[in-house]
């Protein structure tokens, strides 16, 4: 409806210069809370619903949730404002589903990375930082922290230098020490005692030299060493030999020796213990991969797994994974 109102500057009924005619309109504009939902909005809701159904959600339960929160019974009762509220509800559902998928993926990756060799260390880490060992009870950020820690610890980076297994040339050189031929001698009567004495003296001297050769070879092959471009690891080798008696003692049983630097700044020395290693059975380390982690400043080292600590300390009872081996000058 509209009404005209005329202001008159001249006599009534006469239009003169300056007369103004004002039109007053009253339009009925409904707010979004009262506007009914449009067909396009309905289609958009159904599209979002179908996407969630494809991810395993129940369409009926989704509609029930929407109607309960918006206080509606059917989609036809919904307003334009209700549409926006319904979209927010469905988007939250989608985010929750994606977050759950991400968490499940992280859990499977962590288990593949740490089971079975690092399971106890994983449990200690989770208990220390999050108060539980149950991976399913951790949120996405906590799972990312666990995965990142063990991924940095165990993965070999491109700059790592893999060494070939220790050469057996030392052992072979011992085996090829020239031996004296023991040819029978025809002795004449009267010289038998002299020849026998000479023979035994020669055997004693030869045995002494043979024993010395074996001792030298054994000493040479039992000293742990590694070729690396990592200055921290190179400088730490003498201290590691001193702190870990098993490092030299069982070095002949190590292969695939390598080193690398973690993203966190730690320096890692890695080696595999032979499945036929001459180590005590109760160390439970045969065939396992061991890691010696050196602090970024090279001041101390840590060994996370109990079997590797037993091997390096050469004793079954060892401190826990928090134990730090300081380097002394």
mmCIF file of C-alpha atoms in Angstrom:
data_model
loop_
_atom_site.group_PDB
_atom_site.id
_atom_site.type_symbol
_atom_site.label_atom_id
_atom_site.label_comp_id
_atom_site.label_asym_id
_atom_site.label_seq_id
_atom_site.Cartn_x
_atom_site.Cartn_y
_atom_site.Cartn_z
ATOM 1 C CA UNK A 1 0.000 0.000 0.000
ATOM 2 C CA UNK A 2 1.136 3.567 -0.673
ATOM 3 C CA UNK A 3 -0.238 6.946 0.170
ATOM 4 C CA UNK A 4 0.537 10.244 -1.460
ATOM 5 C CA UNK A 5 1.137 13.339 0.607
ATOM 6 C CA UNK A 6 1.289 16.684 -1.080
ATOM 7 C CA UNK A 7 2.881 19.775 0.345
ATOM 8 C CA UNK A 8 1.514 22.918 -1.186
ATOM 9 C CA UNK A 9 3.300 26.179 -1.517
ATOM 10 C CA UNK A 10 0.485 27.970 -3.384
ATOM 11 C CA UNK A 11 -3.265 27.879 -3.110
ATOM 12 C CA UNK A 12 -4.944 24.519 -2.663
ATOM 13 C CA UNK A 13 -5.687 22.905 -6.001
ATOM 14 C CA UNK A 14 -2.982 24.855 -7.822
ATOM 15 C CA UNK A 15 0.462 23.430 -8.558
ATOM 16 C CA UNK A 16 3.152 26.004 -8.350
ATOM 17 C CA UNK A 17 6.905 25.926 -8.492
ATOM 18 C CA UNK A 18 8.281 24.265 -5.396
ATOM 19 C CA UNK A 19 5.327 21.922 -4.784
ATOM 20 C CA UNK A 20 6.584 18.442 -3.746
ATOM 21 C CA UNK A 21 4.701 15.166 -3.967
ATOM 22 C CA UNK A 22 5.948 12.507 -1.512
ATOM 23 C CA UNK A 23 5.174 8.805 -2.051
ATOM 24 C CA UNK A 24 5.213 6.649 1.130
ATOM 25 C CA UNK A 25 5.624 2.887 0.518
ATOM 26 C CA UNK A 26 5.319 0.100 3.114
ATOM 27 C CA UNK A 27 6.955 -3.145 1.809
ATOM 28 C CA UNK A 28 6.698 -6.423 3.712
ATOM 29 C CA UNK A 29 10.379 -7.704 3.877
ATOM 30 C CA UNK A 30 10.769 -10.946 5.848
ATOM 31 C CA UNK A 31 13.986 -11.612 7.802
ATOM 32 C CA UNK A 32 15.965 -14.823 7.059
ATOM 33 C CA UNK A 33 14.524 -16.376 10.196
ATOM 34 C CA UNK A 34 11.075 -16.217 8.537
ATOM 35 C CA UNK A 35 11.987 -16.852 4.909
ATOM 36 C CA UNK A 36 11.238 -20.445 3.869
ATOM 37 C CA UNK A 37 14.125 -22.602 2.687
ATOM 38 C CA UNK A 38 14.644 -22.400 -1.073
ATOM 39 C CA UNK A 39 14.822 -25.282 -3.528
ATOM 40 C CA UNK A 40 18.533 -24.677 -4.138
ATOM 41 C CA UNK A 41 19.204 -24.779 -0.421
ATOM 42 C CA UNK A 42 17.320 -28.075 -0.113
ATOM 43 C CA UNK A 43 19.407 -29.556 -2.922
ATOM 44 C CA UNK A 44 22.606 -28.380 -1.259
ATOM 45 C CA UNK A 45 21.617 -30.043 2.018
ATOM 46 C CA UNK A 46 20.877 -33.314 0.231
ATOM 47 C CA UNK A 47 24.263 -33.127 -1.508
ATOM 48 C CA UNK A 48 26.072 -32.707 1.807
ATOM 49 C CA UNK A 49 24.007 -35.549 3.242
ATOM 50 C CA UNK A 50 24.954 -37.877 0.380
ATOM 51 C CA UNK A 51 28.654 -37.141 0.879
ATOM 52 C CA UNK A 52 28.404 -38.121 4.537
ATOM 53 C CA UNK A 53 26.409 -41.242 3.697
ATOM 54 C CA UNK A 54 29.209 -42.272 1.322
ATOM 55 C CA UNK A 55 31.570 -42.031 4.305
ATOM 56 C CA UNK A 56 29.395 -44.427 6.307
ATOM 57 C CA UNK A 57 26.971 -42.133 8.133
ATOM 58 C CA UNK A 58 23.238 -42.816 8.425
ATOM 59 C CA UNK A 59 21.083 -40.321 6.529
ATOM 60 C CA UNK A 60 18.159 -40.886 8.881
ATOM 61 C CA UNK A 61 20.279 -40.168 11.962
ATOM 62 C CA UNK A 62 21.718 -37.051 10.349
ATOM 63 C CA UNK A 63 18.234 -35.654 9.646
ATOM 64 C CA UNK A 64 17.140 -36.510 13.186
ATOM 65 C CA UNK A 65 20.137 -34.619 14.581
ATOM 66 C CA UNK A 66 19.404 -31.577 12.426
ATOM 67 C CA UNK A 67 15.686 -31.466 13.259
ATOM 68 C CA UNK A 68 16.385 -31.933 16.970
ATOM 69 C CA UNK A 69 18.879 -29.071 17.122
ATOM 70 C CA UNK A 70 16.818 -26.756 14.899
ATOM 71 C CA UNK A 71 13.463 -27.691 16.487
ATOM 72 C CA UNK A 72 11.895 -28.662 13.154
ATOM 73 C CA UNK A 73 10.100 -31.782 11.970
ATOM 74 C CA UNK A 74 10.556 -31.730 8.192
ATOM 75 C CA UNK A 75 12.768 -29.939 5.726
ATOM 76 C CA UNK A 76 9.764 -27.950 4.506
ATOM 77 C CA UNK A 77 9.450 -26.349 7.940
ATOM 78 C CA UNK A 78 13.008 -25.073 7.776
ATOM 79 C CA UNK A 79 13.797 -21.430 7.093
ATOM 80 C CA UNK A 80 16.746 -19.822 5.352
ATOM 81 C CA UNK A 81 18.376 -19.327 8.743
ATOM 82 C CA UNK A 82 17.794 -23.017 9.562
ATOM 83 C CA UNK A 83 19.586 -23.925 6.331
ATOM 84 C CA UNK A 84 22.773 -22.220 7.479
ATOM 85 C CA UNK A 85 22.530 -23.959 10.848
ATOM 86 C CA UNK A 86 22.072 -27.333 9.142
ATOM 87 C CA UNK A 87 25.132 -26.735 6.940
ATOM 88 C CA UNK A 88 27.254 -26.013 10.027
ATOM 89 C CA UNK A 89 26.060 -29.255 11.641
ATOM 90 C CA UNK A 90 26.919 -31.323 8.557
ATOM 91 C CA UNK A 91 30.317 -29.660 8.182
ATOM 92 C CA UNK A 92 31.158 -30.513 11.798
ATOM 93 C CA UNK A 93 30.242 -34.128 11.094
ATOM 94 C CA UNK A 94 32.533 -34.138 8.046
ATOM 95 C CA UNK A 95 35.419 -32.699 10.083
ATOM 96 C CA UNK A 96 34.925 -35.303 12.809
ATOM 97 C CA UNK A 97 34.949 -38.120 10.264
ATOM 98 C CA UNK A 98 38.104 -36.813 8.598
ATOM 99 C CA UNK A 99 39.796 -36.387 11.968
ATOM 100 C CA UNK A 100 38.900 -39.959 12.906
ATOM 101 C CA UNK A 101 40.340 -41.257 9.626
ATOM 102 C CA UNK A 102 43.548 -39.298 10.199
ATOM 103 C CA UNK A 103 43.865 -40.677 13.740
ATOM 104 C CA UNK A 104 43.325 -44.264 12.587
ATOM 105 C CA UNK A 105 45.988 -43.809 9.904
ATOM 106 C CA UNK A 106 48.463 -42.411 12.441
ATOM 107 C CA UNK A 107 47.801 -45.282 14.856
ATOM 108 C CA UNK A 108 48.474 -47.878 12.150
ATOM 109 C CA UNK A 109 51.654 -46.062 11.060
ATOM 110 C CA UNK A 110 52.933 -45.827 14.643
ATOM 111 C CA UNK A 111 52.278 -49.516 15.307
ATOM 112 C CA UNK A 112 54.005 -50.530 12.067
ATOM 113 C CA UNK A 113 56.968 -48.357 13.006
ATOM 114 C CA UNK A 114 57.380 -49.470 16.619
ATOM 115 C CA UNK A 115 56.058 -53.041 16.932
ATOM 116 C CA UNK A 116 57.495 -55.204 18.300
ATOM 117 C CA UNK A 117 61.017 -53.931 18.917
ATOM 118 C CA UNK A 118 60.093 -50.440 20.143
ATOM 119 C CA UNK A 119 56.743 -51.122 21.777
ATOM 120 C CA UNK A 120 58.024 -50.746 25.344
ATOM 121 C CA UNK A 121 59.787 -47.512 24.429
ATOM 122 C CA UNK A 122 56.612 -46.267 22.743
ATOM 123 C CA UNK A 123 54.568 -47.050 25.854
ATOM 124 C CA UNK A 124 57.067 -45.204 28.049
ATOM 125 C CA UNK A 125 57.008 -42.182 25.749
ATOM 126 C CA UNK A 126 53.191 -42.026 25.672
ATOM 127 C CA UNK A 127 52.877 -42.560 29.420
ATOM 128 C CA UNK A 128 55.445 -39.860 30.141
ATOM 129 C CA UNK A 129 53.934 -37.219 27.842
ATOM 130 C CA UNK A 130 50.203 -38.075 27.733
ATOM 131 C CA UNK A 131 49.503 -40.218 30.797
ATOM 132 C CA UNK A 132 48.344 -43.286 28.851
ATOM 133 C CA UNK A 133 49.781 -46.059 26.700
ATOM 134 C CA UNK A 134 46.529 -46.473 24.746
ATOM 135 C CA UNK A 135 47.043 -45.003 21.263
ATOM 136 C CA UNK A 136 43.303 -44.888 20.557
ATOM 137 C CA UNK A 137 42.927 -42.548 23.521
ATOM 138 C CA UNK A 138 45.204 -39.891 22.012
ATOM 139 C CA UNK A 139 44.051 -37.031 19.829
ATOM 140 C CA UNK A 140 45.469 -36.183 16.409
ATOM 141 C CA UNK A 141 48.147 -33.761 17.636
ATOM 142 C CA UNK A 142 49.365 -36.237 20.261
ATOM 143 C CA UNK A 143 49.544 -39.044 17.695
ATOM 144 C CA UNK A 144 51.493 -36.768 15.361
ATOM 145 C CA UNK A 145 53.978 -36.124 18.174
ATOM 146 C CA UNK A 146 54.468 -39.866 18.789
ATOM 147 C CA UNK A 147 54.877 -40.630 15.087
ATOM 148 C CA UNK A 148 57.273 -37.731 14.568
ATOM 149 C CA UNK A 149 59.494 -38.813 17.471
ATOM 150 C CA UNK A 150 59.931 -42.408 16.318
ATOM 151 C CA UNK A 151 60.074 -41.495 12.629
ATOM 152 C CA UNK A 152 62.983 -39.126 13.309
ATOM 153 C CA UNK A 153 64.615 -41.795 15.435
ATOM 154 C CA UNK A 154 64.390 -44.687 13.004
ATOM 155 C CA UNK A 155 64.373 -43.325 9.463
ATOM 156 C CA UNK A 156 67.645 -43.064 7.558
ATOM 157 C CA UNK A 157 67.982 -39.790 5.669
ATOM 158 C CA UNK A 158 69.476 -39.320 2.232
ATOM 159 C CA UNK A 159 72.748 -38.086 3.675
ATOM 160 C CA UNK A 160 73.337 -41.304 5.634
ATOM 161 C CA UNK A 161 76.376 -43.302 4.592
ATOM 162 C CA UNK A 162 75.875 -47.049 4.527
ATOM 163 C CA UNK A 163 79.009 -49.092 5.073
ATOM 164 C CA UNK A 164 79.624 -52.578 3.754
ATOM 165 C CA UNK A 165 79.845 -55.490 6.241
ATOM 166 C CA UNK A 166 83.191 -55.779 8.044
ATOM 167 C CA UNK A 167 85.815 -57.463 5.916
ATOM 168 C CA UNK A 168 87.019 -60.873 6.907
ATOM 169 C CA UNK A 169 90.460 -60.135 5.490
ATOM 170 C CA UNK A 170 91.892 -59.966 9.015
ATOM 171 C CA UNK A 171 90.782 -63.471 9.800
ATOM 172 C CA UNK A 172 91.962 -64.696 6.426
ATOM 173 C CA UNK A 173 95.358 -63.077 6.907
ATOM 174 C CA UNK A 174 95.761 -65.047 10.096
ATOM 175 C CA UNK A 175 94.796 -68.224 8.345
ATOM 176 C CA UNK A 176 97.366 -67.607 5.630
ATOM 177 C CA UNK A 177 100.317 -67.021 7.969
ATOM 178 C CA UNK A 178 103.026 -69.060 6.355
ATOM 179 C CA UNK A 179 103.658 -72.251 8.235
ATOM 180 C CA UNK A 180 106.800 -74.209 8.328
ATOM 181 C CA UNK A 181 106.754 -77.428 6.518
ATOM 182 C CA UNK A 182 107.450 -80.366 8.687
ATOM 183 C CA UNK A 183 109.387 -82.625 6.405
ATOM 184 C CA UNK A 184 110.727 -85.829 7.958
ATOM 185 C CA UNK A 185 114.434 -85.873 8.407
ATOM 186 C CA UNK A 186 116.640 -88.828 7.953
ATOM 187 C CA UNK A 187 118.939 -88.722 10.866
ATOM 188 C CA UNK A 188 122.123 -90.526 11.309
ATOM 189 C CA UNK A 189 122.979 -92.452 14.345
ATOM 190 C CA UNK A 190 124.468 -90.210 16.980
ATOM 191 C CA UNK A 191 122.665 -87.007 15.799
ATOM 192 C CA UNK A 192 119.114 -87.981 16.765
ATOM 193 C CA UNK A 193 119.063 -86.163 20.091
ATOM 194 C CA UNK A 194 120.412 -82.954 18.555
ATOM 195 C CA UNK A 195 117.814 -82.927 15.777
ATOM 196 C CA UNK A 196 114.964 -83.662 18.189
ATOM 197 C CA UNK A 197 116.060 -80.806 20.435
ATOM 198 C CA UNK A 198 116.249 -78.429 17.477
ATOM 199 C CA UNK A 199 112.801 -79.523 16.318
ATOM 200 C CA UNK A 200 111.157 -78.849 19.680
ATOM 201 C CA UNK A 201 112.862 -75.479 20.060
ATOM 202 C CA UNK A 202 111.634 -74.509 16.595
ATOM 203 C CA UNK A 203 108.104 -75.568 17.423
ATOM 204 C CA UNK A 204 108.104 -73.502 20.613
ATOM 205 C CA UNK A 205 109.325 -70.399 18.787
ATOM 206 C CA UNK A 206 106.817 -70.918 15.972
ATOM 207 C CA UNK A 207 103.947 -71.380 18.419
ATOM 208 C CA UNK A 208 104.897 -68.141 20.154
ATOM 209 C CA UNK A 209 104.905 -66.219 16.886
ATOM 210 C CA UNK A 210 101.593 -67.801 15.838
ATOM 211 C CA UNK A 211 100.004 -66.809 19.131
ATOM 212 C CA UNK A 212 101.272 -63.253 18.778
ATOM 213 C CA UNK A 213 99.921 -63.042 15.232
ATOM 214 C CA UNK A 214 96.506 -64.200 16.398
ATOM 215 C CA UNK A 215 96.522 -61.731 19.279
ATOM 216 C CA UNK A 216 97.380 -58.827 16.986
ATOM 217 C CA UNK A 217 94.730 -59.823 14.460
ATOM 218 C CA UNK A 218 92.160 -60.266 17.195
ATOM 219 C CA UNK A 219 92.952 -56.844 18.607
ATOM 220 C CA UNK A 220 92.664 -55.219 15.212
ATOM 221 C CA UNK A 221 89.340 -56.807 14.276
ATOM 222 C CA UNK A 222 87.747 -56.117 17.681
ATOM 223 C CA UNK A 223 88.078 -52.319 17.561
ATOM 224 C CA UNK A 224 84.840 -50.675 16.454
ATOM 225 C CA UNK A 225 85.161 -47.967 13.830
ATOM 226 C CA UNK A 226 83.034 -46.234 11.203
ATOM 227 C CA UNK A 227 83.682 -43.968 8.242
ATOM 228 C CA UNK A 228 81.340 -40.997 8.437
ATOM 229 C CA UNK A 229 81.095 -37.376 7.379
ATOM 230 C CA UNK A 230 79.327 -36.543 10.646
ATOM 231 C CA UNK A 231 81.944 -34.745 12.768
ATOM 232 C CA UNK A 232 79.989 -35.232 16.009
ATOM 233 C CA UNK A 233 79.805 -39.007 15.528
ATOM 234 C CA UNK A 234 83.441 -39.219 14.438
ATOM 235 C CA UNK A 235 84.600 -37.346 17.549
ATOM 236 C CA UNK A 236 82.343 -39.476 19.782
ATOM 237 C CA UNK A 237 83.715 -42.874 18.691
ATOM 238 C CA UNK A 238 86.574 -43.002 21.275
ATOM 239 C CA UNK A 239 84.160 -42.117 24.091
ATOM 240 C CA UNK A 240 81.629 -44.680 22.858
ATOM 241 C CA UNK A 241 84.301 -47.397 22.868
ATOM 242 C CA UNK A 242 85.167 -46.466 26.451
ATOM 243 C CA UNK A 243 81.586 -46.234 27.739
ATOM 244 C CA UNK A 244 80.260 -49.297 25.876
ATOM 245 C CA UNK A 245 82.600 -52.300 26.326
ATOM 246 C CA UNK A 246 80.420 -54.421 24.058
ATOM 247 C CA UNK A 247 80.994 -52.058 21.130
ATOM 248 C CA UNK A 248 84.532 -53.359 20.607
ATOM 249 C CA UNK A 249 83.942 -56.837 21.984
ATOM 250 C CA UNK A 250 81.181 -57.749 19.529
ATOM 251 C CA UNK A 251 82.080 -55.425 16.640
ATOM 252 C CA UNK A 252 82.878 -58.387 14.360
ATOM 253 C CA UNK A 253 79.198 -59.335 14.605
ATOM 254 C CA UNK A 254 77.933 -55.935 13.380
ATOM 255 C CA UNK A 255 76.989 -55.226 9.767
ATOM 256 C CA UNK A 256 75.204 -52.477 7.792
ATOM 257 C CA UNK A 257 76.888 -49.878 9.991
ATOM 258 C CA UNK A 258 75.752 -46.354 9.108
ATOM 259 C CA UNK A 259 75.160 -42.897 10.544
ATOM 260 C CA UNK A 260 72.762 -40.042 9.926
ATOM 261 C CA UNK A 261 71.547 -36.793 11.443
ATOM 262 C CA UNK A 262 67.925 -36.453 12.560
ATOM 263 C CA UNK A 263 65.727 -33.438 11.867
ATOM 264 C CA UNK A 264 65.756 -32.763 15.606
ATOM 265 C CA UNK A 265 69.539 -32.311 15.522
ATOM 266 C CA UNK A 266 70.410 -35.658 17.125
ATOM 267 C CA UNK A 267 73.133 -37.792 15.547
ATOM 268 C CA UNK A 268 72.397 -41.507 15.152
ATOM 269 C CA UNK A 269 74.755 -44.452 14.766
ATOM 270 C CA UNK A 270 73.007 -47.539 13.399
ATOM 271 C CA UNK A 271 74.120 -51.157 13.000
ATOM 272 C CA UNK A 272 72.566 -54.605 12.676
ATOM 273 C CA UNK A 273 73.627 -57.465 14.952
ATOM 274 C CA UNK A 274 74.257 -60.723 13.119
ATOM 275 C CA UNK A 275 71.753 -63.499 13.725
ATOM 276 C CA UNK A 276 74.745 -65.753 14.458
ATOM 277 C CA UNK A 277 76.493 -63.272 16.741
ATOM 278 C CA UNK A 278 78.628 -64.648 19.564
ATOM 279 C CA UNK A 279 76.663 -62.795 22.248
ATOM 280 C CA UNK A 280 74.827 -64.242 25.268
ATOM 281 C CA UNK A 281 71.379 -65.545 24.399
ATOM 282 C CA UNK A 282 69.735 -63.688 27.290
ATOM 283 C CA UNK A 283 70.622 -60.357 25.649
ATOM 284 C CA UNK A 284 67.937 -61.161 23.010
ATOM 285 C CA UNK A 285 69.697 -58.938 20.490
ATOM 286 C CA UNK A 286 70.644 -61.315 17.677
ATOM 287 C CA UNK A 287 69.305 -60.141 14.324
ATOM 288 C CA UNK A 288 68.123 -56.811 15.747
ATOM 289 C CA UNK A 289 68.943 -53.269 14.617
ATOM 290 C CA UNK A 290 70.583 -51.078 17.254
ATOM 291 C CA UNK A 291 70.724 -47.285 17.430
ATOM 292 C CA UNK A 292 73.096 -45.124 19.464
ATOM 293 C CA UNK A 293 71.668 -41.597 19.633
ATOM 294 C CA UNK A 294 74.137 -38.805 20.343
ATOM 295 C CA UNK A 295 72.899 -35.421 21.592
ATOM 296 C CA UNK A 296 73.096 -32.452 19.178
ATOM 297 C CA UNK A 297 76.088 -31.001 21.039
ATOM 298 C CA UNK A 298 77.822 -34.384 21.335
ATOM 299 C CA UNK A 299 77.871 -34.336 25.146
ATOM 300 C CA UNK A 300 76.082 -37.628 25.839
ATOM 301 C CA UNK A 301 74.510 -40.692 24.204
ATOM 302 C CA UNK A 302 71.337 -42.720 24.698
ATOM 303 C CA UNK A 303 70.286 -46.232 23.656
ATOM 304 C CA UNK A 304 66.509 -46.686 23.717
ATOM 305 C CA UNK A 305 66.068 -50.466 23.508
ATOM 306 C CA UNK A 306 66.945 -52.840 26.340
ATOM 307 C CA UNK A 307 68.512 -55.595 24.131
ATOM 308 C CA UNK A 308 70.903 -53.082 22.560
ATOM 309 C CA UNK A 309 71.788 -51.622 25.962
ATOM 310 C CA UNK A 310 72.627 -55.148 27.188
ATOM 311 C CA UNK A 311 74.837 -55.719 24.159
ATOM 312 C CA UNK A 312 76.709 -52.418 24.430
ATOM 313 C CA UNK A 313 77.105 -52.490 28.230
ATOM 314 C CA UNK A 314 77.747 -56.261 28.020
ATOM 315 C CA UNK A 315 75.408 -57.042 30.895
ATOM 316 C CA UNK A 316 71.839 -58.268 31.084
ATOM 317 C CA UNK A 317 70.594 -55.834 33.743
ATOM 318 C CA UNK A 318 70.732 -52.277 32.382
ATOM 319 C CA UNK A 319 69.271 -48.820 33.166
ATOM 320 C CA UNK A 320 66.087 -47.747 31.387
ATOM 321 C CA UNK A 321 65.864 -45.822 28.108
ATOM 322 C CA UNK A 322 66.182 -42.475 29.936
ATOM 323 C CA UNK A 323 69.725 -43.371 30.970
ATOM 324 C CA UNK A 324 72.260 -40.941 29.510
ATOM 325 C CA UNK A 325 75.873 -41.913 28.924
ATOM 326 C CA UNK A 326 77.954 -38.738 29.348
ATOM 327 C CA UNK A 327 81.153 -38.255 27.371
ATOM 328 C CA UNK A 328 84.199 -37.266 29.343
ATOM 329 C CA UNK A 329 87.246 -35.642 27.847
#
